[in-house]
Short mmCIF file of C-alpha atoms in Angstrom, two decimals:
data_model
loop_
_atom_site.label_atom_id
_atom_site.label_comp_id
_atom_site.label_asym_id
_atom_site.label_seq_id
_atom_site.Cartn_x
_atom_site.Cartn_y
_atom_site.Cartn_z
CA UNK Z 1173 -40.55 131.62 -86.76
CA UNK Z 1174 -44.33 132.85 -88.04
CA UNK Z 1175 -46.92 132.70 -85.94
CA UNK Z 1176 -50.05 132.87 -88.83
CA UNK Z 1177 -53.71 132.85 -88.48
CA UNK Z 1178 -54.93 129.59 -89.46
CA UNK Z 1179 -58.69 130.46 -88.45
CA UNK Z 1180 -59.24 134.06 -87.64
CA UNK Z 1181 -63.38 134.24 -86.06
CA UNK Z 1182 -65.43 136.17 -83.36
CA UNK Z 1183 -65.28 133.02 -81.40
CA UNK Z 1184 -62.82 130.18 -82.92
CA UNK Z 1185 -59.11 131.36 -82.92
CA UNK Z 1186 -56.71 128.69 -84.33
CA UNK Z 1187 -53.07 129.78 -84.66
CA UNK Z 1188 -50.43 128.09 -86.54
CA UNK Z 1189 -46.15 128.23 -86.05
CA UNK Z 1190 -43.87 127.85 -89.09
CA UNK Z 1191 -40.15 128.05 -89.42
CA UNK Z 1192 -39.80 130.81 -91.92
CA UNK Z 1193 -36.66 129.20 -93.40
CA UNK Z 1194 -37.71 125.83 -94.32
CA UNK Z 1195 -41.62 126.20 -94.17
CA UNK Z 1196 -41.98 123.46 -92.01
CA UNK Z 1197 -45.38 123.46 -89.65
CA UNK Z 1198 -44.00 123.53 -86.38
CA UNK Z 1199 -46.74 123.98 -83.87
CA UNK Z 1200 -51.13 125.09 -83.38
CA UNK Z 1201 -52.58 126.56 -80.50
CA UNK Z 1202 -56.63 127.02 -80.36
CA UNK Z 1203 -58.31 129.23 -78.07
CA UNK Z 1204 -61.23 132.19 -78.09
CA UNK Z 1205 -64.64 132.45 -76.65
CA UNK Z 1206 -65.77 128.91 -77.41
CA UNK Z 1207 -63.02 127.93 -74.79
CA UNK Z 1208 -63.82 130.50 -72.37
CA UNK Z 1209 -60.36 131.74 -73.50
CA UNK Z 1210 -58.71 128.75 -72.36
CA UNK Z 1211 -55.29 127.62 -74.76
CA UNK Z 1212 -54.18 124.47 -75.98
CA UNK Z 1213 -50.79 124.35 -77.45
CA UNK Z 1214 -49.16 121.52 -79.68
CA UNK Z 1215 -45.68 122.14 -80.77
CA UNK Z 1216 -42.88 119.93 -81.99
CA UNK Z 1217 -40.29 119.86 -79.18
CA UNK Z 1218 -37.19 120.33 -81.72
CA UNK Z 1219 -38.44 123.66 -81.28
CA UNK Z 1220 -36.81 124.28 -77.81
CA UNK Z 1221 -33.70 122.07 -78.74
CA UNK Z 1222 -35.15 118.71 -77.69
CA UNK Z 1223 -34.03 116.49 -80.87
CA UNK Z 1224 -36.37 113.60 -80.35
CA UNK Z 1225 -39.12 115.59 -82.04
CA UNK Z 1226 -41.51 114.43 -79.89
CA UNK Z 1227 -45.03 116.62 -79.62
CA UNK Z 1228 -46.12 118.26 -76.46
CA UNK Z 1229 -49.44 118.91 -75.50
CA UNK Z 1230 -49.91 122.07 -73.36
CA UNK Z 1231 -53.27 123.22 -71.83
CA UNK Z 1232 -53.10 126.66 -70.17
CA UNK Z 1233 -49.26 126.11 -69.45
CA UNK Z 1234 -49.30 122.71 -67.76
CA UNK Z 1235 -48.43 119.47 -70.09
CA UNK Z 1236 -51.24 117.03 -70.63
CA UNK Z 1237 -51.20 113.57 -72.69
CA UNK Z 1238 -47.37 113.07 -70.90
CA UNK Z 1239 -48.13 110.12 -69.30
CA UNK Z 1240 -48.30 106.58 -71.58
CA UNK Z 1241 -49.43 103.82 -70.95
CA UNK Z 1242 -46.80 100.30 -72.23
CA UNK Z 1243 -48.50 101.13 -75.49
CA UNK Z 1244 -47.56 104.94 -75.96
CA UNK Z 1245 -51.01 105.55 -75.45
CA UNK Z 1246 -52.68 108.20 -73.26
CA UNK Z 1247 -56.15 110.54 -72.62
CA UNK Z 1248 -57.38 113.79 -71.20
CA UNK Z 1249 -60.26 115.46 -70.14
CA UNK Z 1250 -61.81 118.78 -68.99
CA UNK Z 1251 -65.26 118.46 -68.78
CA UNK Z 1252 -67.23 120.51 -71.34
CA UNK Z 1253 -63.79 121.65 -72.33
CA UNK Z 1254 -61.33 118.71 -74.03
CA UNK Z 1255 -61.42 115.46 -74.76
CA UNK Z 1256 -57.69 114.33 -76.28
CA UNK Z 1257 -56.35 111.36 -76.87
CA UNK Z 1258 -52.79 110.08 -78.22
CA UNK Z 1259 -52.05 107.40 -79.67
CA UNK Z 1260 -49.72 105.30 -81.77
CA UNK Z 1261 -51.34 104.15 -84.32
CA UNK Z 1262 -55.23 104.92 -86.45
CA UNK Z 1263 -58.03 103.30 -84.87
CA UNK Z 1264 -61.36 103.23 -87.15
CA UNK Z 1265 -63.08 103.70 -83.91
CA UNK Z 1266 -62.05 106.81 -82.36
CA UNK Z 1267 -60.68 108.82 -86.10
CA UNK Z 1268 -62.20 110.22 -88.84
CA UNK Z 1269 -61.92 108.65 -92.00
CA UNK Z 1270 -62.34 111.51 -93.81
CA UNK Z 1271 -58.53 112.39 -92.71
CA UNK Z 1272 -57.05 109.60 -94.81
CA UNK Z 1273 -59.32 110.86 -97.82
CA UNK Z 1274 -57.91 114.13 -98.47
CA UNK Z 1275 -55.80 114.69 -101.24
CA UNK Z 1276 -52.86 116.82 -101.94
CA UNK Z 1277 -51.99 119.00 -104.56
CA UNK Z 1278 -49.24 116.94 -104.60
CA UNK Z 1279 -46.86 113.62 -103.26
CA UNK Z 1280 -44.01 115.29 -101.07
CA UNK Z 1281 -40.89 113.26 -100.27
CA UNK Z 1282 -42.46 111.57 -96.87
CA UNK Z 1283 -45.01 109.98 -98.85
CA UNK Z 1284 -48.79 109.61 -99.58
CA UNK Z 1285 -51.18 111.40 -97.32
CA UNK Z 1286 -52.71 108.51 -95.71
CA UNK Z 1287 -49.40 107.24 -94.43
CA UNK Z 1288 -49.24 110.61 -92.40
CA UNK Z 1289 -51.56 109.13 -89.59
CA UNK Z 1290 -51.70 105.34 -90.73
CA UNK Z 1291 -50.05 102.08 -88.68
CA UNK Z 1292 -47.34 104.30 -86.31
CA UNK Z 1293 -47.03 107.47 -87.11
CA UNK Z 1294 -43.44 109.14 -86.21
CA UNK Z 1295 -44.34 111.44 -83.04
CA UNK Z 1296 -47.65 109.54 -82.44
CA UNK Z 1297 -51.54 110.05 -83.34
CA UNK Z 1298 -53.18 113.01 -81.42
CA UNK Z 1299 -56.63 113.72 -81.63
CA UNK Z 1300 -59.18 116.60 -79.94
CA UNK Z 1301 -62.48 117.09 -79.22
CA UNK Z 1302 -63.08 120.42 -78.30
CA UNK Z 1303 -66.22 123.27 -77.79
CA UNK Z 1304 -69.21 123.76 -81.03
CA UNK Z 1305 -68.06 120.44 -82.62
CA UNK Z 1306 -63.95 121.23 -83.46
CA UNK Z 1307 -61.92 118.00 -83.88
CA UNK Z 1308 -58.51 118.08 -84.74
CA UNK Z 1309 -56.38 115.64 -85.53
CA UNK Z 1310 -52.23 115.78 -86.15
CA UNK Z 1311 -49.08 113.21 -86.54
CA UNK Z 1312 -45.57 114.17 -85.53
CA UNK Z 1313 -45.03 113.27 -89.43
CA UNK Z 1314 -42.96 115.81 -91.63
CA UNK Z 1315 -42.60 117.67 -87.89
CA UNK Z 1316 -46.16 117.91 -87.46
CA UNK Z 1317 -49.61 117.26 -90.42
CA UNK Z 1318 -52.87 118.41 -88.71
CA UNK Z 1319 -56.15 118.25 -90.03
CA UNK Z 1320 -59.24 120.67 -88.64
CA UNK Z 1321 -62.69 119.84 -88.98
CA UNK Z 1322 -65.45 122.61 -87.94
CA UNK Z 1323 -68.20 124.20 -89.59
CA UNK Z 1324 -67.46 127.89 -91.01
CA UNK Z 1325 -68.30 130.62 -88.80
CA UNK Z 1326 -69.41 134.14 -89.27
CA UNK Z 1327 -66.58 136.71 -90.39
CA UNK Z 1328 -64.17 133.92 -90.84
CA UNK Z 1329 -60.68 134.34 -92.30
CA UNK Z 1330 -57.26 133.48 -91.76
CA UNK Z 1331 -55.05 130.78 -93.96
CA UNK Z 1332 -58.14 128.28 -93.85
CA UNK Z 1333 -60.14 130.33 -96.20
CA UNK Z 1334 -63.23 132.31 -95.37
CA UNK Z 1335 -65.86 128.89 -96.54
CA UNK Z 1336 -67.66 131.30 -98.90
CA UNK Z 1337 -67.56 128.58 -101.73
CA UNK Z 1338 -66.13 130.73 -104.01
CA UNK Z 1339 -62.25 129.29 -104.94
CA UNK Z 1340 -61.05 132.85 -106.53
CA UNK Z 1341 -60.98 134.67 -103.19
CA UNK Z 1342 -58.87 132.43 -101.41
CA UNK Z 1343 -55.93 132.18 -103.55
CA UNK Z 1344 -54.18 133.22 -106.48
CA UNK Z 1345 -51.69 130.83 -108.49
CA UNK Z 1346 -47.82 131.73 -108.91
CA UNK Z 1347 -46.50 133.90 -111.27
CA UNK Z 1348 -45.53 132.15 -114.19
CA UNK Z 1349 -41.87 129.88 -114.36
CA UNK Z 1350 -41.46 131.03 -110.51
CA UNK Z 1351 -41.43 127.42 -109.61
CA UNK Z 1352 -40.77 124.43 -111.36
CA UNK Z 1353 -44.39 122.84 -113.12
CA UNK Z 1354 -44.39 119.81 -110.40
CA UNK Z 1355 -44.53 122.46 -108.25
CA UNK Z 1356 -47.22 124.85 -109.17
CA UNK Z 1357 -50.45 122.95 -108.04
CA UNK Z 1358 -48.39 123.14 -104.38
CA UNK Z 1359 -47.61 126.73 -104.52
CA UNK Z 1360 -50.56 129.08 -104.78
CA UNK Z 1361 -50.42 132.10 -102.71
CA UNK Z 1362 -53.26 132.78 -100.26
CA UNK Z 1363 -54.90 135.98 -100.62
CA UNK Z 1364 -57.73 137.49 -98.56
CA UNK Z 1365 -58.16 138.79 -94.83
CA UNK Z 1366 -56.78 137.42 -91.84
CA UNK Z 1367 -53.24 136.88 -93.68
CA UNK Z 1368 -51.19 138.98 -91.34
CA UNK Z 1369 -48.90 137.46 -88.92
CA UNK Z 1370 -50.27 137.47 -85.09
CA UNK Z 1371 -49.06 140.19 -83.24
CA UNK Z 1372 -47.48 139.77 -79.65
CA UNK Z 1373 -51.09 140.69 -78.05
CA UNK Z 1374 -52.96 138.11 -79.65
CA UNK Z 1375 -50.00 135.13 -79.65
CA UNK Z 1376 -51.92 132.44 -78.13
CA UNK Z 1377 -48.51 130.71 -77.66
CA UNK Z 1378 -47.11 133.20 -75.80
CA UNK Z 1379 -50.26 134.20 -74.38
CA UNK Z 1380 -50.67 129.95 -72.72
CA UNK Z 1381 -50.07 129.93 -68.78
CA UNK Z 1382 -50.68 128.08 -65.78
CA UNK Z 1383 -52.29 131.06 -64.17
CA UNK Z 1384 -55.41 130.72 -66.23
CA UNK Z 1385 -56.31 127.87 -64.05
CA UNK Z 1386 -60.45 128.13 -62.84
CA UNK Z 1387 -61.19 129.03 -59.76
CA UNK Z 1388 -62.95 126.81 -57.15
CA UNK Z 1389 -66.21 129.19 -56.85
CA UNK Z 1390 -66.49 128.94 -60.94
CA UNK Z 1391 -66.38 125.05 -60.61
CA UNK Z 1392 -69.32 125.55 -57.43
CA UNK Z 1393 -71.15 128.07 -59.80
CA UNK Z 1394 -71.45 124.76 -62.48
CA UNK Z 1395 -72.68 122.79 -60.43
CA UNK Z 1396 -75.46 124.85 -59.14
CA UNK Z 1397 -76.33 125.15 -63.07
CA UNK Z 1398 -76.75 121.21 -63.20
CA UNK Z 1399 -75.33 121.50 -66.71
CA UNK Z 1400 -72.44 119.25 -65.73
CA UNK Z 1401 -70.82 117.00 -63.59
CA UNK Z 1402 -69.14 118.51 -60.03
CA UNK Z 1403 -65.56 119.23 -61.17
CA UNK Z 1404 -66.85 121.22 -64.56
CA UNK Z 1405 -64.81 123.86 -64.98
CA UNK Z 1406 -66.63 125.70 -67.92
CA UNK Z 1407 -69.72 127.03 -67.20
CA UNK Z 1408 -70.11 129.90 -64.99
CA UNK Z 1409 -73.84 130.90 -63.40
CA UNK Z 1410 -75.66 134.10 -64.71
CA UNK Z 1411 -77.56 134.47 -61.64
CA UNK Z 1412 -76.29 136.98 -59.23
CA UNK Z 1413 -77.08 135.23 -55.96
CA UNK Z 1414 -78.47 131.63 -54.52
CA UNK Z 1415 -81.93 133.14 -54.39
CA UNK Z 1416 -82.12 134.06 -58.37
CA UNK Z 1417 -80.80 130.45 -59.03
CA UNK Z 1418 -83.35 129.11 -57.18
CA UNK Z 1419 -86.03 131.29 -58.84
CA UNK Z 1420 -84.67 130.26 -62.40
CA UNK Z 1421 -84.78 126.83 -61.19
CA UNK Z 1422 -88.89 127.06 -60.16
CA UNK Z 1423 -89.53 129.01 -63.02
CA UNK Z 1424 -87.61 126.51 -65.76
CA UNK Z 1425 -88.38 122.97 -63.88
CA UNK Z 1426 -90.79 122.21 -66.63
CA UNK Z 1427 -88.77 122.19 -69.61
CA UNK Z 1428 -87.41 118.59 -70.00
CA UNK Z 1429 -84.37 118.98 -72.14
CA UNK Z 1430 -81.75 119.90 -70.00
CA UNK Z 1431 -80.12 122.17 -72.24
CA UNK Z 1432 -82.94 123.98 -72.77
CA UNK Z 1433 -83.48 123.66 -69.47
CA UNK Z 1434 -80.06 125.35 -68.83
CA UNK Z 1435 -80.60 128.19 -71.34
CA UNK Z 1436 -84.20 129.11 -69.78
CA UNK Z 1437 -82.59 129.66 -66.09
CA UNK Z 1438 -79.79 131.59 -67.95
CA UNK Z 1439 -81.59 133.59 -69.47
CA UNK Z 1440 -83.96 134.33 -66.56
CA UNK Z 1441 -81.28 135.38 -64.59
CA UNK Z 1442 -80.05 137.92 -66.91
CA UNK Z 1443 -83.61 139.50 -68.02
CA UNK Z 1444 -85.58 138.43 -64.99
CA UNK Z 1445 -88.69 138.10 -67.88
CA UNK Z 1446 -90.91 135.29 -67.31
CA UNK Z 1447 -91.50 135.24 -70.91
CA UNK Z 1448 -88.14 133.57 -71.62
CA UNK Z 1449 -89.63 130.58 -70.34
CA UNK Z 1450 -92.60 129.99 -73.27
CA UNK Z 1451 -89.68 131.16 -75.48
CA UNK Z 1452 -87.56 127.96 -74.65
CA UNK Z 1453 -90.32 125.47 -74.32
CA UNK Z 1454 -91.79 126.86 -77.81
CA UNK Z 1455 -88.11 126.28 -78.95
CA UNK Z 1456 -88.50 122.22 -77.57
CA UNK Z 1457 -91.76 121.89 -79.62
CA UNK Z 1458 -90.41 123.46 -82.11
CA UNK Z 1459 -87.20 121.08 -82.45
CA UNK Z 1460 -89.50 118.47 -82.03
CA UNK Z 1461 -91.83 119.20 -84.64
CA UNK Z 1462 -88.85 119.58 -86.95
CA UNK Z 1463 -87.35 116.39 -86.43
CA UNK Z 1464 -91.11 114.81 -86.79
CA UNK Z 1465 -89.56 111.12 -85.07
CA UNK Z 1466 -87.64 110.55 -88.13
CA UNK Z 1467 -84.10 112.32 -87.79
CA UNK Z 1468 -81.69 111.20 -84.63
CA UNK Z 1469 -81.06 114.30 -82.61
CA UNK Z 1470 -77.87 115.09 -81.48
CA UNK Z 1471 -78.36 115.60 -77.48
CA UNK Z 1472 -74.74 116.34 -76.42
CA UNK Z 1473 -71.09 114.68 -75.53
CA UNK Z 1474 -71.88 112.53 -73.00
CA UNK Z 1475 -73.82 109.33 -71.91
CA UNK Z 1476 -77.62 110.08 -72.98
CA UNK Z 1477 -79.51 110.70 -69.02
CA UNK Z 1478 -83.11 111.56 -68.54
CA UNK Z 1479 -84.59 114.29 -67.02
CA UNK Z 1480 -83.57 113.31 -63.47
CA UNK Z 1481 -79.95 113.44 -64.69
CA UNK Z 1482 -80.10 109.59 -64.45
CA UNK Z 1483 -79.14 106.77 -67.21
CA UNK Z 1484 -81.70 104.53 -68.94
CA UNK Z 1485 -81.21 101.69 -70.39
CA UNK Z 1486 -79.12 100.99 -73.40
CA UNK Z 1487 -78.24 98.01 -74.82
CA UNK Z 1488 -74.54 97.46 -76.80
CA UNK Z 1489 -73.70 96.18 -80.11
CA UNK Z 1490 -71.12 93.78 -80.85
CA UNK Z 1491 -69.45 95.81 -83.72
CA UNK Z 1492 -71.63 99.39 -84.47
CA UNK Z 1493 -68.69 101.59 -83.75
CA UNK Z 1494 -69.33 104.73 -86.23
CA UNK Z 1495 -71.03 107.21 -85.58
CA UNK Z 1496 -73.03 107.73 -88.97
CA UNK Z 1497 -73.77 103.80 -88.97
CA UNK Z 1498 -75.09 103.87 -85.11
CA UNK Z 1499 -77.50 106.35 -85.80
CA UNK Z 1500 -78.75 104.64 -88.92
CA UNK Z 1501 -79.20 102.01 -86.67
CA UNK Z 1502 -81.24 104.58 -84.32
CA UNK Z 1503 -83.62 105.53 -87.27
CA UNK Z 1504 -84.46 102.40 -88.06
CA UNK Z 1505 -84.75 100.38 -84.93
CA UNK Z 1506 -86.94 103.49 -83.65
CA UNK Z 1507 -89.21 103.17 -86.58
CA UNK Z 1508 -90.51 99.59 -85.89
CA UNK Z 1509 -89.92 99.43 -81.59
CA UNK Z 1510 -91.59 103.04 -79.89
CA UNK Z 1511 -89.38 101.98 -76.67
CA UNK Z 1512 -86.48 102.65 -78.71
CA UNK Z 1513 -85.24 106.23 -77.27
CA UNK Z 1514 -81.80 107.26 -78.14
CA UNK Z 1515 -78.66 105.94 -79.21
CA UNK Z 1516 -75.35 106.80 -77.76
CA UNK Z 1517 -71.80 105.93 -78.51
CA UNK Z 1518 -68.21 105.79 -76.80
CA UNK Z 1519 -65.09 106.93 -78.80
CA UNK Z 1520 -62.94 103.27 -78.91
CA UNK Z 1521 -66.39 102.13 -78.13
CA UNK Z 1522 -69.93 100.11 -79.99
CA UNK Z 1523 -73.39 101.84 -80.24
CA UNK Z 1524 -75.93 101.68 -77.66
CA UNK Z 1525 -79.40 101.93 -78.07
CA UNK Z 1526 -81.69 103.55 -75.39
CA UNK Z 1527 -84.77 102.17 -74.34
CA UNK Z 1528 -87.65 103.37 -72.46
CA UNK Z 1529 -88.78 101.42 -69.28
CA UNK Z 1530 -90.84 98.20 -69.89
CA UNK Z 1531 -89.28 97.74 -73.37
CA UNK Z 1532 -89.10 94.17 -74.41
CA UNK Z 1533 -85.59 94.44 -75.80
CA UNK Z 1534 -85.88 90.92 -77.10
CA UNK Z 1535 -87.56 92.82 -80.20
CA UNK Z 1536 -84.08 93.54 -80.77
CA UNK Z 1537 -83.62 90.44 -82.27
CA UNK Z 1538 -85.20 90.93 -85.09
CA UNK Z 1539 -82.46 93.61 -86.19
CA UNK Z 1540 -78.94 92.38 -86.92
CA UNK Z 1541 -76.44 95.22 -86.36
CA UNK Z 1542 -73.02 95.23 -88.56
CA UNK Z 1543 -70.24 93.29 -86.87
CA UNK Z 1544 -71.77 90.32 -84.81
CA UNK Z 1545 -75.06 91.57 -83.86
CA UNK Z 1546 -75.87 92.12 -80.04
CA UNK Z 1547 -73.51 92.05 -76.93
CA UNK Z 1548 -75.03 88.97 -75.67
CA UNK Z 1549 -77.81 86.60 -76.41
CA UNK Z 1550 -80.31 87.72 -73.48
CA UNK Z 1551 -79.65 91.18 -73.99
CA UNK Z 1552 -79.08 91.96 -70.65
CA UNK Z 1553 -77.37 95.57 -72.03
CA UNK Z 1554 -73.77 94.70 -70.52
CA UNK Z 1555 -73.92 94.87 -66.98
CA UNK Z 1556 -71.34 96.47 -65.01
CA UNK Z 1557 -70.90 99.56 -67.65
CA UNK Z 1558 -71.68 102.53 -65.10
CA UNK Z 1559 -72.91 104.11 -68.30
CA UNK Z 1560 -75.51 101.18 -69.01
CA UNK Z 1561 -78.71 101.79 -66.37
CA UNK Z 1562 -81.34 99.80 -65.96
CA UNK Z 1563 -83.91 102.84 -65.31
CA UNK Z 1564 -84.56 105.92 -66.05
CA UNK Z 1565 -87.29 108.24 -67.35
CA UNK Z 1566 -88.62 107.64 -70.85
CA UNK Z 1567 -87.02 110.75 -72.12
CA UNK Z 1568 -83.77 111.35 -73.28
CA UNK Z 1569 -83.22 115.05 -71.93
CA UNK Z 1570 -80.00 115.62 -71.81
CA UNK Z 1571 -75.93 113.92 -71.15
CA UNK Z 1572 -73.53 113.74 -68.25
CA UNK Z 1573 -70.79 115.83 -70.10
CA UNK Z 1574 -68.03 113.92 -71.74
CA UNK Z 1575 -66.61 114.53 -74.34
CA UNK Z 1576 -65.24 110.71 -75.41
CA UNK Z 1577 -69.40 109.96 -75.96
CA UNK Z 1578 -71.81 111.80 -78.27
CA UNK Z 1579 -75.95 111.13 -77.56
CA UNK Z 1580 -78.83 111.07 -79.74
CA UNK Z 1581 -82.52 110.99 -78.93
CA UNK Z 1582 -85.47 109.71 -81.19
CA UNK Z 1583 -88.81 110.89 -80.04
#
């Protein structure tokens, strides 16, 4: 067995585990800064003898996504942390589509790409939401066929390539009548940095283990941030003692965006500089200015809240259930009704719009979303939803963290 690095970064570390006898991709773990050094680990259990091949999902040590539901279905989730999901089959809703686009250098034996992750994949359909936008998605097909999405970071390397656009540095073909012509577009050689196999220190599937469970006071510590609900594991507090927090509280309460909002008291904390405080509001006018009204902001993972931490209004479409296409919707709804907020949309779930108090939503009617319009005739924004309020501030400042929702705001 190889243990390779498939993205080698300052912050992102993705690992991946091949038999060295058949090639076969056996196993990825992900960890690094951007998960507070956290691990998740997903391996094909033939690995330890178990001849089902099933996959098991492993977060610090302890198994997660075990437990199905009649359907073989199942979810997770660590606040600011993971949001996973198994199922067993592709649902347009909750995957990208960009997966089943991707095209091989060439067929193998188990078939066309697509059929990888389409109608029931063997081992079942995993997908993860994870830290600075990472989503990665794998089938127990052909032992395991994962797919990483992320934007490039700094100093990258490892089998992924380094995302320098240039196609020279990243591999180099095979020598010639080494392999049989079918073969050849399937067997370049990677060159580069970050090629190396991953020595015992830095094994993130060795390194996995139930001790790196959080610790009550870090959980306390999150809380007293307000960046995230009460059992938040992630986000430890700068600010030395109670008295610091609540300076950093006084001294940020008049930034509205609540990660901004979050920043400022970090900051203050660590510099005790009052300056850092025009630095982050000049940073909200700034965003502000940029986006000019006309391009949806993404606010966060989580049901869009105001600047009380509490939900406004949003009302549901029948059928919007894409990202890209519910914040279309945003931009143009928000062009002709000013009440119109923010958007926000559950994975499995349909867009919601966001509307300010006082909004006549019946303006709505005049816009016919993709895939049966509205949720109901009145409008009345599907009561019942704890994520649907009927208040709220007319700002969208910031999310209650989850990672199965993403938020946008339209000023």
């Amino acid at each position: 067995e190889m243990v390779m690095w498939m993205v080698k970064s300052e912050k992102i570390l993705i690992q991946g585990l091949s038999k060295t006898n058949t090639g076969n991709f056996m196993g990825f773990a992900v960890g690094g800064p951007f998960m507070l050094n956290h691990t998740l680990v997903v391996y094909n259990s033939s690995l330890t003898g178990d001849t089902t091949g099933k996959l098991k999902v492993m977060l610090d040590g302890r198994e997660i996504l075990n437990h199905w539901d009649e359907k073989g279905n199942a979810e997770f989730e660590a606040p600011f942390l993971l949001w996973a999901a198994r199922r067993t089959e592709w649902d347009v809703s909750m995957h990208d589509h960009d997966v089943l686009s991707i095209k091989p250098s060439i067929n193998w034996a188990v078939g066309p790409w697509p059929k990888r992750f389409q109608q029931e994949p063997k081992g079942g359909l995993y997908y993860f939401k994870l830290p600075n936008e990472v989503e990665i998605t794998l089938s127990g097909v052909d032992y395991m066929s994962a797919v990483i999405k992320m934007a490039p970071q700094q100093g990258q390397s490892g089998y992924c390539g380094n995302f320098n656009g240039i196609a020279e540095d990243e591999f180099e073909p095979p020598a010639p009548g080494s392999v049989p012509p079918v073969l050849v577009p399937a067997w370049n050689r990677a060159v580069g940095e970050g090629l190396e196999q991953v020595s015992d220190a830095d094994n993130l599937f060795k390194l996995a283990s139930p001790e790196l469970a959080l610790s009550a006071a870090l959980v306390q510590q999150a809380s007293a941030l307000g960046v995230g609900r009460q059992e938040d594991p992630m986000m430890a507090s700068p600010c030395k003692d109670a008295h610091s927090l609540d300076e950093a509280e006084q001294a940020c309460v008049s930034i509205p965006d609540v990660d901004l909002r979050a920043a400022c008291m970090a900051d203050f904390c660590l510099t005790e500089k009052a300056s850092v405080v025009d630095d982050a509001a000049m940073s909200g006018v700034m965003e502000e200015r940029l986006s000019d009204g006309r391009v949806p902001l993404f606010v966060g993972h989580g049901p869009c809240r105001d600047i009380g931490g509490q939900a406004l209004r949003a009302v549901r479409t029948k059928g919007v259930r894409i990202a890209m296409e519910c914040q279309e919707l945003l931009r143009e709804v928000g062009a002709a009704i000013a009440g119109v907020v923010g958007a926000q949309l559950k994975t499995e779930g349909t867009c919601e719009l966001v509307v300010r108090p006082g909004t006549d939503v019946h303006d709505l009617l005049d816009f016919a979303p993709s895939g049966g319009g509205w949720v109901d005739a009145d409008l009345s924004g599907g009561v019942g939803d704890p994520h649907v309020g009927l208040g709220g501030d007319s700002f969208v400042a910031g999310v209650e963290k989850d990672l199965s929702w993403n938020c946008w705001r339209l000023d």
